[in-house]
Short mmCIF file of C-alpha atoms in Angstrom, two decimals:
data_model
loop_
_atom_site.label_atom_id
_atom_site.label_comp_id
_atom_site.label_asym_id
_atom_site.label_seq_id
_atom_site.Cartn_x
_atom_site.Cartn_y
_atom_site.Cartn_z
CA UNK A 1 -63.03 19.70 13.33
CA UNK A 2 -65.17 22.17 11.19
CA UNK A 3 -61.91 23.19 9.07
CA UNK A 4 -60.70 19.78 7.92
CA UNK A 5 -64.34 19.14 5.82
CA UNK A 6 -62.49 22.32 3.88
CA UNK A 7 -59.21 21.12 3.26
CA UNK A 8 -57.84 18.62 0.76
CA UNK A 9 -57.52 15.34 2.79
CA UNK A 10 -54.44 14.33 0.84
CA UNK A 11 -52.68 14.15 4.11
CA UNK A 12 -54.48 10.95 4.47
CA UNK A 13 -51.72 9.26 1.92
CA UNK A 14 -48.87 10.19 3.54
CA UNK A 15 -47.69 7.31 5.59
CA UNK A 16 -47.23 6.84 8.46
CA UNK A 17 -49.46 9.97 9.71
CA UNK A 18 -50.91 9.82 13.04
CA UNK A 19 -54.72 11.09 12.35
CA UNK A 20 -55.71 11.02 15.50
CA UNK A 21 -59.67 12.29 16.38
CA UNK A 22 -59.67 13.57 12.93
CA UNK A 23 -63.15 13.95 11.54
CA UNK A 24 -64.60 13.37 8.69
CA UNK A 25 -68.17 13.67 6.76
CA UNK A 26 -69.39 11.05 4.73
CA UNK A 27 -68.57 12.84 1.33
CA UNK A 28 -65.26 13.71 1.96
CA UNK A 29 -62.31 12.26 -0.12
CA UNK A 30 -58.64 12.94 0.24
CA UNK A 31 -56.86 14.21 -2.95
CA UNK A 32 -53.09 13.13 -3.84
CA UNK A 33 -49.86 14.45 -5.54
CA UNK A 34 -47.35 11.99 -7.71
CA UNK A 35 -45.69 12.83 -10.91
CA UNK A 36 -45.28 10.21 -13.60
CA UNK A 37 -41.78 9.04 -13.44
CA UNK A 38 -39.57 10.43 -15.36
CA UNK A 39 -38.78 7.95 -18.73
CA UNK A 40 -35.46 7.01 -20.28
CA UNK A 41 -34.59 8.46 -23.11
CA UNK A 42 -31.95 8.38 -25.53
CA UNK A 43 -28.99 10.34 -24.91
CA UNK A 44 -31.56 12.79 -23.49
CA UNK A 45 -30.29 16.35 -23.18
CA UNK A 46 -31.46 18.94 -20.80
CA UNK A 47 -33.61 21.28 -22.80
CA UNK A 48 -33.13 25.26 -22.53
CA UNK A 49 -36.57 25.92 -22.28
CA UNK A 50 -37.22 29.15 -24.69
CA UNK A 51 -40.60 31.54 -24.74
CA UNK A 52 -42.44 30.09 -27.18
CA UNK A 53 -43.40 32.50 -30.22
CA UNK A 54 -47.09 33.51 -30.45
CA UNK A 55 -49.82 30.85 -31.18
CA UNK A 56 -50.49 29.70 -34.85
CA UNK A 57 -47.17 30.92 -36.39
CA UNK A 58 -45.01 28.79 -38.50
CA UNK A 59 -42.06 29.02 -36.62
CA UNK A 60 -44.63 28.27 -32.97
CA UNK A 61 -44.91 24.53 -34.94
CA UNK A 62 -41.51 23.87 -35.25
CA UNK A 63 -40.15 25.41 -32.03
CA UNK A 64 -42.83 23.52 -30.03
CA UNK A 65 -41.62 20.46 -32.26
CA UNK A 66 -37.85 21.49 -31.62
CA UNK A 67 -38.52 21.36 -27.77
CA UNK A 68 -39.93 18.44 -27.65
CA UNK A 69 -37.76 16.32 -29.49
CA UNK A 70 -34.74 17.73 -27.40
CA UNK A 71 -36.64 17.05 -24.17
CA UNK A 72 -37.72 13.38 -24.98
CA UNK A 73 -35.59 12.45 -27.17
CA UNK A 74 -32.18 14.52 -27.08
CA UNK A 75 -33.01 15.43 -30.66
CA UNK A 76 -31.58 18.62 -31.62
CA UNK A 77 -30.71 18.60 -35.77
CA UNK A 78 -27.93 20.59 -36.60
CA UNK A 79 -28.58 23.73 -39.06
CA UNK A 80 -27.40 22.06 -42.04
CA UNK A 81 -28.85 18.21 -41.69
CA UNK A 82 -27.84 15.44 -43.36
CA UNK A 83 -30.69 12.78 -44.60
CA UNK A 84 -28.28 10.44 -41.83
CA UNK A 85 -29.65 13.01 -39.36
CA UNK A 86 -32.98 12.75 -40.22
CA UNK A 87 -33.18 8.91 -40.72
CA UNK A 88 -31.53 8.61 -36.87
CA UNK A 89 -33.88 10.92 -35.56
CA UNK A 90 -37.01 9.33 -37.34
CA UNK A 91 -35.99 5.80 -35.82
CA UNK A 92 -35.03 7.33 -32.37
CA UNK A 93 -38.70 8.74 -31.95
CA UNK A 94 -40.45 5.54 -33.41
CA UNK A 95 -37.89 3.70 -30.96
CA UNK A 96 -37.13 0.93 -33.78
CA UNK A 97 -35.01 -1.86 -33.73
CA UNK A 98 -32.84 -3.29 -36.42
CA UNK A 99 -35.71 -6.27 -36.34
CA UNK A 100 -38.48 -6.02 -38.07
CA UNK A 101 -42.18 -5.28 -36.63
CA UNK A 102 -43.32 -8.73 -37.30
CA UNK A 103 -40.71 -11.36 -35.95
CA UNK A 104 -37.03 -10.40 -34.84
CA UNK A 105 -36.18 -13.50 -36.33
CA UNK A 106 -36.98 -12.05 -39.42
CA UNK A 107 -34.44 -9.24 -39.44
CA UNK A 108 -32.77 -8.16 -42.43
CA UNK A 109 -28.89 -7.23 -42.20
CA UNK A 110 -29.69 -4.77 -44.88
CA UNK A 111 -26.69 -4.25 -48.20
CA UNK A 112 -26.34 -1.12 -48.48
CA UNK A 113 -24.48 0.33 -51.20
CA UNK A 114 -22.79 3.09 -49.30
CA UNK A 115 -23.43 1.97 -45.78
CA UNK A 116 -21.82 -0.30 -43.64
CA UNK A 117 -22.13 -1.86 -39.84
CA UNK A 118 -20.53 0.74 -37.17
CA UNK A 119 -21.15 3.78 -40.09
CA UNK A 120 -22.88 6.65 -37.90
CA UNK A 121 -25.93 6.26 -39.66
CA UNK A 122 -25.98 2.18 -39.88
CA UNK A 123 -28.26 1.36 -37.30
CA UNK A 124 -31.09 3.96 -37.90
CA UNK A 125 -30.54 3.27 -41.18
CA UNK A 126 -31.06 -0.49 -40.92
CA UNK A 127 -33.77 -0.17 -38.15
CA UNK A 128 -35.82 1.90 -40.73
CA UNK A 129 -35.41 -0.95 -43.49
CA UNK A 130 -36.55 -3.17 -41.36
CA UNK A 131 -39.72 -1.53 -40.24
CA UNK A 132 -40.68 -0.88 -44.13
CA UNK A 133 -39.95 3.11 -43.53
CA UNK A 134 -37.02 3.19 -45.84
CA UNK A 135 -36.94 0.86 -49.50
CA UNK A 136 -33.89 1.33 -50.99
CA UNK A 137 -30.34 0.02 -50.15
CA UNK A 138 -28.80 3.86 -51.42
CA UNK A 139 -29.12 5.79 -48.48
CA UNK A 140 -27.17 9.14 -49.16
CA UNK A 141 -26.60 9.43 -45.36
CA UNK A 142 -23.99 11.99 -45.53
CA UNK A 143 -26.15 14.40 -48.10
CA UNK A 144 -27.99 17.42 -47.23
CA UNK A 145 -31.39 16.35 -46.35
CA UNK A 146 -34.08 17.37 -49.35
CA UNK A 147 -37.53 18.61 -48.15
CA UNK A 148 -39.03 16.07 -50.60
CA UNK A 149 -36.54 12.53 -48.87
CA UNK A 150 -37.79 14.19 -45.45
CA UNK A 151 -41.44 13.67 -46.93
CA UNK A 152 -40.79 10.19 -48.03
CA UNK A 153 -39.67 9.14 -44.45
CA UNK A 154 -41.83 10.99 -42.57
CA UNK A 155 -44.91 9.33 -44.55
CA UNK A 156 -44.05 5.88 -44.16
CA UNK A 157 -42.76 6.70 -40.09
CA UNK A 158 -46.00 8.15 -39.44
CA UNK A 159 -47.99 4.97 -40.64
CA UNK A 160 -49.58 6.32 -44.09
CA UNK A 161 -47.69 4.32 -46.13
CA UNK A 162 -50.54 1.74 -47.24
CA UNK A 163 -53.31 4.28 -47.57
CA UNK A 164 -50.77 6.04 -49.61
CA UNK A 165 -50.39 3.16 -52.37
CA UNK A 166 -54.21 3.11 -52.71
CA UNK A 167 -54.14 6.53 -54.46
CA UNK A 168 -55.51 6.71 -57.78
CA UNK A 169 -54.10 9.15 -60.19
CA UNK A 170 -56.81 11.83 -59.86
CA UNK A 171 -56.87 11.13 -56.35
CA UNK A 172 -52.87 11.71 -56.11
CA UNK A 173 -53.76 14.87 -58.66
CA UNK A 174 -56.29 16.63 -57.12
CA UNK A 175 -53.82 16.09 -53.46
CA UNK A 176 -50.67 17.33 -55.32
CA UNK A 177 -52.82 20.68 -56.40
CA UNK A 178 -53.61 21.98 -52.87
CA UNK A 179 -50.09 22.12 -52.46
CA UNK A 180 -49.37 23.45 -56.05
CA UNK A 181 -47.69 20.72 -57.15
CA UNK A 182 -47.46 20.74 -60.38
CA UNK A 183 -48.94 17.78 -63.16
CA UNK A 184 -45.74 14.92 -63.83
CA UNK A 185 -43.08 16.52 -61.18
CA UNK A 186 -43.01 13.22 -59.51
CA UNK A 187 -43.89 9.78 -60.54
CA UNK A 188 -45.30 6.54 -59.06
CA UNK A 189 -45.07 5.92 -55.55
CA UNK A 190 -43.39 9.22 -54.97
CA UNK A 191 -46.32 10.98 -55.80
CA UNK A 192 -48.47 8.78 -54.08
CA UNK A 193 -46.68 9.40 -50.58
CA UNK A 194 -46.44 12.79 -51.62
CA UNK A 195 -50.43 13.22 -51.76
CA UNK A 196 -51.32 10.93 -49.05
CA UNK A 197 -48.69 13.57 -47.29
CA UNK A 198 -50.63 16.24 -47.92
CA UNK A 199 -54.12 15.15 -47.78
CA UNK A 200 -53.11 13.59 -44.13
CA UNK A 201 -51.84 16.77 -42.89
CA UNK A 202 -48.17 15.28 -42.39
CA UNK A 203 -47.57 18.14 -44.53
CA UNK A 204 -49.51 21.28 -43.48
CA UNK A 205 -49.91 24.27 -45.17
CA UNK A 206 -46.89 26.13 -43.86
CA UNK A 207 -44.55 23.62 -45.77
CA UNK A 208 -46.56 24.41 -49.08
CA UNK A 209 -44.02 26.53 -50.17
CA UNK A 210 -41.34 24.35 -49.41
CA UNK A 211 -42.91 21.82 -51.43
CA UNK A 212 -43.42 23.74 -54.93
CA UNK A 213 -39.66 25.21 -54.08
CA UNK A 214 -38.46 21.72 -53.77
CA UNK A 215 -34.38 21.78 -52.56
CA UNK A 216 -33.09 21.21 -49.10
CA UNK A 217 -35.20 21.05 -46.24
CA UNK A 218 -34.59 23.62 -43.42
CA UNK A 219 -34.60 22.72 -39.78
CA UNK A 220 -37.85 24.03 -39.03
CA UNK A 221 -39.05 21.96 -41.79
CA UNK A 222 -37.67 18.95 -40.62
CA UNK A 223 -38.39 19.59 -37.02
CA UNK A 224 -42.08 19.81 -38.13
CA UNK A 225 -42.50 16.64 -39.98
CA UNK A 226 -40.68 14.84 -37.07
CA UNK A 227 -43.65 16.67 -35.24
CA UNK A 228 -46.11 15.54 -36.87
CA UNK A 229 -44.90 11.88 -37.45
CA UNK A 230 -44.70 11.92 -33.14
CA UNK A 231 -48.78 12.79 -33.87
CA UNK A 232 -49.80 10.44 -35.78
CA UNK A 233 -47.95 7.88 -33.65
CA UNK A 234 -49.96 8.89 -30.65
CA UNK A 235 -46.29 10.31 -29.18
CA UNK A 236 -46.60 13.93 -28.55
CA UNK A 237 -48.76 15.43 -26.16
CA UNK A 238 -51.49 14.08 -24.80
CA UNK A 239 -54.57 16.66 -23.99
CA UNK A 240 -57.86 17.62 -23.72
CA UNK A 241 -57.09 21.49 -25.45
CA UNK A 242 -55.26 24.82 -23.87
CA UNK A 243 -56.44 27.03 -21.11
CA UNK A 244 -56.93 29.66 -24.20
CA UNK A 245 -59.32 27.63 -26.25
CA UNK A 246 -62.88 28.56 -26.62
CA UNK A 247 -64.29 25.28 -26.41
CA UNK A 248 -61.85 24.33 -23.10
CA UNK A 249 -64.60 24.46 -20.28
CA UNK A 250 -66.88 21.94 -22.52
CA UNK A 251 -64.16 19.42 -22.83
CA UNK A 252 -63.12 19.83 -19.18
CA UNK A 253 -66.55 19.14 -17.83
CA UNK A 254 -67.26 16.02 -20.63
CA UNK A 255 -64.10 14.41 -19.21
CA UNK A 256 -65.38 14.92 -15.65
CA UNK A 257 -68.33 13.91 -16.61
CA UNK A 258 -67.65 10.47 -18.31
CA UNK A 259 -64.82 9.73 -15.79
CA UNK A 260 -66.08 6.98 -13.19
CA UNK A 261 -64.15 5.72 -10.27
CA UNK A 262 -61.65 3.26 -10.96
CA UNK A 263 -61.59 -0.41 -10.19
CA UNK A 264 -58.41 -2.22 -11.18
CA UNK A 265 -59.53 -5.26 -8.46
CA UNK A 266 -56.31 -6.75 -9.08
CA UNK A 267 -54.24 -3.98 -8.39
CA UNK A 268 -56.66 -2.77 -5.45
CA UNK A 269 -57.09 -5.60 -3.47
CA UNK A 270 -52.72 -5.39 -2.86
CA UNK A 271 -53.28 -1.62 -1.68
CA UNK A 272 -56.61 -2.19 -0.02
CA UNK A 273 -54.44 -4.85 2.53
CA UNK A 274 -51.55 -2.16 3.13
CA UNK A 275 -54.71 0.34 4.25
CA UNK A 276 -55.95 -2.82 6.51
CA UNK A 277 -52.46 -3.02 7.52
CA UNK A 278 -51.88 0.52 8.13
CA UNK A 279 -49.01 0.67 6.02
CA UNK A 280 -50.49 3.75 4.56
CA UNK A 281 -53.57 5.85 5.27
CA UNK A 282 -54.59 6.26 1.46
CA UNK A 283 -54.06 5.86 -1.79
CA UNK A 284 -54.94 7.19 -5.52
CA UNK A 285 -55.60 4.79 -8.37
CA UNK A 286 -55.31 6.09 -12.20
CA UNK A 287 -54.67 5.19 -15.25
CA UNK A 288 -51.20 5.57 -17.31
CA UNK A 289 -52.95 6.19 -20.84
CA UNK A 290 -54.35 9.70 -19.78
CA UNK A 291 -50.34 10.14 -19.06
CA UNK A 292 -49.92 13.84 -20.72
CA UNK A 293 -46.15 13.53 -22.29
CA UNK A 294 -45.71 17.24 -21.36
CA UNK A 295 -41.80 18.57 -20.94
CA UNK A 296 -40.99 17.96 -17.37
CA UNK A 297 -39.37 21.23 -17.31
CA UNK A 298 -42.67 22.99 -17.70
CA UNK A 299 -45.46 20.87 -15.67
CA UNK A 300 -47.08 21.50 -13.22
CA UNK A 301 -50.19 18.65 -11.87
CA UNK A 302 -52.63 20.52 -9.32
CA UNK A 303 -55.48 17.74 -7.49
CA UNK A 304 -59.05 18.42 -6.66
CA UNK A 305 -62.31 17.02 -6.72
CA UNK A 306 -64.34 19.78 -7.71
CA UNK A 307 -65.46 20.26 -11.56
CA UNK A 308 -66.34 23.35 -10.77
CA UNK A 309 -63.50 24.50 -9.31
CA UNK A 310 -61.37 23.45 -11.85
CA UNK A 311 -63.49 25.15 -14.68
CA UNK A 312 -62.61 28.26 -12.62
CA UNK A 313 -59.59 27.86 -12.53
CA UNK A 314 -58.71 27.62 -16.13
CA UNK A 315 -60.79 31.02 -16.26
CA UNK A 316 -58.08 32.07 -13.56
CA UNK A 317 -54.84 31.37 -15.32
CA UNK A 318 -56.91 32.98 -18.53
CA UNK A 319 -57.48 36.47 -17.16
CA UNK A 320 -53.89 36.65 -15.20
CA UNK A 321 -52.23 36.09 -19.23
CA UNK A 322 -51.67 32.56 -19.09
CA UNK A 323 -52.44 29.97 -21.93
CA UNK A 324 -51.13 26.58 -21.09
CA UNK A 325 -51.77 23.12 -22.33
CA UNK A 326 -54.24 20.84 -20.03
CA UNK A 327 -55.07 17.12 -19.81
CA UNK A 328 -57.45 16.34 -17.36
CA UNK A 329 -56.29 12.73 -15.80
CA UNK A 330 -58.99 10.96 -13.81
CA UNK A 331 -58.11 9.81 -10.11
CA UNK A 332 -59.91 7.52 -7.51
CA UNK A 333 -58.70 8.29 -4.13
CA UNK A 334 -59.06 5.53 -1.46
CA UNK A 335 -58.43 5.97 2.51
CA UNK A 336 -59.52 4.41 5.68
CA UNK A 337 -63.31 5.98 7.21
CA UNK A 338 -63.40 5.37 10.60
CA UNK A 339 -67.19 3.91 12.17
CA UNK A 340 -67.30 6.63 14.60
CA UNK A 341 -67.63 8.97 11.94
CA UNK A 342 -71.13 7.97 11.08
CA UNK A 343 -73.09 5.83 8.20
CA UNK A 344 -71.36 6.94 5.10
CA UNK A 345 -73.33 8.01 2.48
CA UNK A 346 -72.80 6.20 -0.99
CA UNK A 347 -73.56 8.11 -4.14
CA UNK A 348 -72.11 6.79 -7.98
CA UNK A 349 -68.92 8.57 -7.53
CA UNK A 350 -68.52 7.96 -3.79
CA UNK A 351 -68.33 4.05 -2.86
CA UNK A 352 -67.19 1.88 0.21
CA UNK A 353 -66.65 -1.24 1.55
CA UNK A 354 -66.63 -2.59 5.21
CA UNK A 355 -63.54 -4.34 7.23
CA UNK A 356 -63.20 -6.57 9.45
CA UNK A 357 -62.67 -4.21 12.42
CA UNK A 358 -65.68 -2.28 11.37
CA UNK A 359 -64.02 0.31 9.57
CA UNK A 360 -64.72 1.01 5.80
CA UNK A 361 -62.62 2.01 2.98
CA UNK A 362 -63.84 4.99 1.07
CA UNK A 363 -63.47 5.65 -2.66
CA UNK A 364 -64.08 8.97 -3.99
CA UNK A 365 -63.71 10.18 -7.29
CA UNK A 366 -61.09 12.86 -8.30
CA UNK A 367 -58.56 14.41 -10.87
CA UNK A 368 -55.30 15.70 -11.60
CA UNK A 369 -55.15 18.69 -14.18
CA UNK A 370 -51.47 18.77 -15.35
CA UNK A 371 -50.57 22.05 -17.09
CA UNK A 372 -47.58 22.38 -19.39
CA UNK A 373 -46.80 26.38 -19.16
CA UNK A 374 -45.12 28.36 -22.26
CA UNK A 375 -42.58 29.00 -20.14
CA UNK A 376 -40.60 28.96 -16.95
CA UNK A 377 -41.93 32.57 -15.72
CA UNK A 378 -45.34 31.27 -16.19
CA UNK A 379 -44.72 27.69 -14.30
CA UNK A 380 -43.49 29.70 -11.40
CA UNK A 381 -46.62 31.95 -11.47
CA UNK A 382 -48.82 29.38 -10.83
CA UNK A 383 -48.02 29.27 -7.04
CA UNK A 384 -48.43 33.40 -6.54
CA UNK A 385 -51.94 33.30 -8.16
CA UNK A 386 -53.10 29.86 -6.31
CA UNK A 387 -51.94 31.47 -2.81
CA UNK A 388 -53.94 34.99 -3.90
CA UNK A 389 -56.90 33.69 -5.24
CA UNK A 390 -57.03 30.05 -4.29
CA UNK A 391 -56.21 28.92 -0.73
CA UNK A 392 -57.94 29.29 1.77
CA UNK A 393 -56.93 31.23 5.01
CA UNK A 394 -60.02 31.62 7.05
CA UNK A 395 -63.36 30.46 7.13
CA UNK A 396 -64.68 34.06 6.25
CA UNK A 397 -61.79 34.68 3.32
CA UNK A 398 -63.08 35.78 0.56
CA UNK A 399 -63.20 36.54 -2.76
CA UNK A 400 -61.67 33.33 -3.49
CA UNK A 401 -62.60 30.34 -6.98
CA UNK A 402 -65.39 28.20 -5.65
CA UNK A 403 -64.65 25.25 -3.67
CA UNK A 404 -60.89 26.75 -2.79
CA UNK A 405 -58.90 24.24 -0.06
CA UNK A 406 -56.73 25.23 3.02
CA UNK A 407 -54.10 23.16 1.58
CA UNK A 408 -54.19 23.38 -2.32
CA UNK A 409 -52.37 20.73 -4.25
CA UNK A 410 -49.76 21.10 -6.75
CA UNK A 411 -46.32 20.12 -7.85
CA UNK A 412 -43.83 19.74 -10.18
CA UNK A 413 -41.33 16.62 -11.13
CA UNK A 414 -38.71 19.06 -11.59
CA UNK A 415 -37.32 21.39 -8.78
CA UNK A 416 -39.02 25.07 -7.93
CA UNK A 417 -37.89 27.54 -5.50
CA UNK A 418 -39.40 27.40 -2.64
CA UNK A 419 -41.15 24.03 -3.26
CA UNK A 420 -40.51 21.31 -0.47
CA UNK A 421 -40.05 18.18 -1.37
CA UNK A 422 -41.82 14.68 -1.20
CA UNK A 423 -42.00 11.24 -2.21
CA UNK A 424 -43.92 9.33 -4.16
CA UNK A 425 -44.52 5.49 -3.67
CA UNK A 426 -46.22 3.38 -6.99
CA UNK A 427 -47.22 0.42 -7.62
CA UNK A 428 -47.72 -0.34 -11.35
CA UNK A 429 -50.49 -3.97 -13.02
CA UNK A 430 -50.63 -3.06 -16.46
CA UNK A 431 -51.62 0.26 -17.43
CA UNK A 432 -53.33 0.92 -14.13
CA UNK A 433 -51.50 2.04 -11.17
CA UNK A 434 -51.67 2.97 -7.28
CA UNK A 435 -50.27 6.02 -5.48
CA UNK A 436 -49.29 7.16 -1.62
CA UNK A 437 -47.16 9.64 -0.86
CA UNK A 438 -44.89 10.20 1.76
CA UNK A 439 -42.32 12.59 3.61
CA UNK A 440 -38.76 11.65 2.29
CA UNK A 441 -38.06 9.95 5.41
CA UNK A 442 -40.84 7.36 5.47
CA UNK A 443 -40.71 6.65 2.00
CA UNK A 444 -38.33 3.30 2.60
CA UNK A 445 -40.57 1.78 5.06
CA UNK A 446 -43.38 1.93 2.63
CA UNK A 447 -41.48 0.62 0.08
CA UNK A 448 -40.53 -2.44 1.76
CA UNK A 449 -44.19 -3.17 3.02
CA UNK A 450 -45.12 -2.86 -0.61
CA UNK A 451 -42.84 -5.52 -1.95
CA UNK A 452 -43.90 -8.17 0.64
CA UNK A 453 -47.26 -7.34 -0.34
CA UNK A 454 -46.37 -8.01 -4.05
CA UNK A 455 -43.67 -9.04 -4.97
CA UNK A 456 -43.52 -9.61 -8.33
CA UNK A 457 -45.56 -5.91 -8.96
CA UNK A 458 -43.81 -3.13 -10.35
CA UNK A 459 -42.87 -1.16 -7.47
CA UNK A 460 -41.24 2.28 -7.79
CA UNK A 461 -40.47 5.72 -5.90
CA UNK A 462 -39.06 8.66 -6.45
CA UNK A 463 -39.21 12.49 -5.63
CA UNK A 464 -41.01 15.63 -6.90
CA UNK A 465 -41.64 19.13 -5.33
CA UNK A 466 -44.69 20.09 -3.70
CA UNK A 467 -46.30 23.03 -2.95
CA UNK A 468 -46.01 24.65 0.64
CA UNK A 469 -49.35 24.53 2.18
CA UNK A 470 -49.87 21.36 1.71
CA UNK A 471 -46.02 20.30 2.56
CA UNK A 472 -46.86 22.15 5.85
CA UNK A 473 -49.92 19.97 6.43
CA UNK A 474 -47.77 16.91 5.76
CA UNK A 475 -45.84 17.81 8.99
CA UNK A 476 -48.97 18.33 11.47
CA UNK A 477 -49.88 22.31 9.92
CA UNK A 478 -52.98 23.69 9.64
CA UNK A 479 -52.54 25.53 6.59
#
């Protein structure tokens, strides 16, 4: 019994799983793996995911941009775009309708001069009109797209289009000069958006250039406005820094450190009654706004409960080369403690709560770290350095990163070699949802108990790939 108070206990979710005399110490927790679904896109393409050119370059911005886009989105401009490129791209990522933002009843069938309904561009077009991102009835869809009409949409779609019209002319000036912009180039408005552009950084200083050039915008150009219109939305990727990043640790540990266990009564009390019911062993609770947006194609989430463990391992992946994005998602993981195990010690990030039978249910406090890799090679990495320097083998192994499991966690919602694979069973109340995982083959029975549970919750499941260890320990393994 000495080995399982050094494993992850995220056996404990799979369902059903026979524990047995399993024991457990008072501050033990079990740790769980489930991607976030996959989300519909539009005519989403599958991405050819390309080694990303080194950090800080121009052409890093609008490649990173360029992946994205295709990956979320199915976004890929041609090399000669039209403005009826950019304006369907712009209202794909803001996901507007042809109503407008404050009442659909209010929609506009817009006139335009040299558009009409079941044109190519129509619908974007109209959508954009409609959510106050375009002005003008002359839409010049089928024109090359100018660097300074990508600026103009782009500064409205990004939500700057307000601030922009407070701009007094010294203001608008002094904004136009950083960029070199010369005195009277533009007028009015124009200018306005122009400086509000600029002083935003919708416009950042690799597009300066462009700018004082004026003339057609080139892909990357575009690519990067779209970019950074997806930022200011709150669209792209969400994290806490990369693994490369000097201040990385200190961010890590201040979102440990002002993470607390999760309540969501509403949507714990339905999972609470499948433990009591032993529909499942455990269960993970978290919340959908620390969702990361990475690119499927390159994520990887790996579960723990140790801070300190995962401070060294972002030193790990540092000194074997890799540099990856991180978001730190916080996780409360929730599983039957049996009497006979002894009082269980409470502390403020380890709670329970009594049965009837005399059981309790423990809550412990966790995370996921999800990692989107610069590439493929590097995602595939990740498993050779956990096994060397981070699973456990023996009680004696050693050197190993502190607080190392006999099962590690980690997995991917897109397939690996030689990654088994699992399922996932979710139930979603609002922005908060609830977690257990299964093997394949017990995945509809959970299901089903879930639904008559709650019927009207959201209630989802779906597959991902999962390392070996802890695949192995999922079917009875020791390691």
């Amino acid at each position: 019994m000495k080995k399982i108070t050094q494993i992850t206990l995220a056996a404990l979710l799979a369902a059903p799983v026979t524990l047995g005399s399993l024991s457990l110490p008072a501050s033990a927790s079990p740790a769980s793996a489930a991607p976030i679904a996959p989300k519909t896109t539009i005519n989403v393409k599958t991405p050819a995911v390309k080694e990303k050119a080194p950090a800080g370059s121009t052409e890093t911005a609008a490649a990173d941009f360029a992946q994205f886009l295709q990956a979320k989105y199915g976004i890929e401009l041609p090399k000669e775009t039209t403005k009826g490129d950019f304006i369907k791209a712009t209202a794909a990522i803001l996901e507007a309708s042809s109503a407008s933002t404050a009442d659909a009843d209010d929609a506009q069938t817009p006139a335009f001069s040299d558009l009409k309904p079941g044109d190519d561009a129509y619908d974007a077009a109209a959508a954009l009109f409609n959510n106050g991102v375009l002005s003008t009835t002359e839409v010049h869809a089928e024109e090359l797209l100018s660097i300074y009409s990508a600026v103009f949409i782009a500064v409205k779609a990004a939500g700057f289009k307000e601030l922009a019209y407070t701009y007094p002319a010294d203001k608008t000036a002094k904004a136009l000069a950083k960029a070199g912009i010369k005195p009277y180039r533009l007028q009015g408005q124009a200018e306005q958006e122009l400086a509000a552009a600029i002083d935003t950084g919708l416009v950042p200083e690799s597009l300066y250039p462009a700018i004082q050039r004026g003339g057609l915008a080139t892909t990357d150009a575009a690519n990067i406005l779209l970019g950074r219109v997806l930022v200011s939305q709150g669209k792209y990727k969400n994290e806490i820094g990369r693994s490369g990043d000097a201040d990385i640790y200190a961010k890590l540990n201040a979102a440990y450190r002002t993470a607390d266990l999760i309540e969501a009564p509403d949507l714990r009390k339905i999972v609470d009654q499948a433990l009591r019911e032993n529909l499942v062993t455990g269960y993970n609770l978290k919340d959908s706004r620390f969702d990361s947006n990475f690119i499927d194609q390159l994520t990887l989430t790996y579960g723990h409960d140790s801070i300190k463990h995962a401070v060294q391992l972002i030193g790990l992946l540092r000194s074997e080369g890799i540099n990856a994005h991180v978001q730190f998602q916080p996780k409360t993981s929730a599983f039957i403690y049996l009497k006979e195990w002894g009082e269980p010690k409470e502390t403020p990030d380890y709670k329970v709560t009594q049965i009837e039978n005399g059981n309790y249910i423990a809550y412990a406090k966790e995370y996921d770290i999800q990692f989107e890799f610069n590439n493929t090679s590097d995602k595939s990495r990740f498993n050779d350095i956990v096994l060397q320097y981070a699973k456990k083998n023996s009680s004696s192994q050693s050197p190993l990163i502190i607080n190392s499991w006999w099962q590690p966690l980690y997995y991917s919602p897109t397939a690996l070699a030689n990654y088994p694979v699992i399922t996932n069973n979710k139930i979603s109340l609002g922005h908060y949802y609830a977690q257990s995982f299964s093997l394949k083959e017990n995945a509809k029975s959970i299901q089903e108990g879930f639904r008559k549970l709650a019927p009207e919750a959201n209630i989802t499941s779906y597959n991902f790939w999962v390392d070996q260890p802890f695949f192995n320990y999922l079917n009875g393994g020791s390691e």
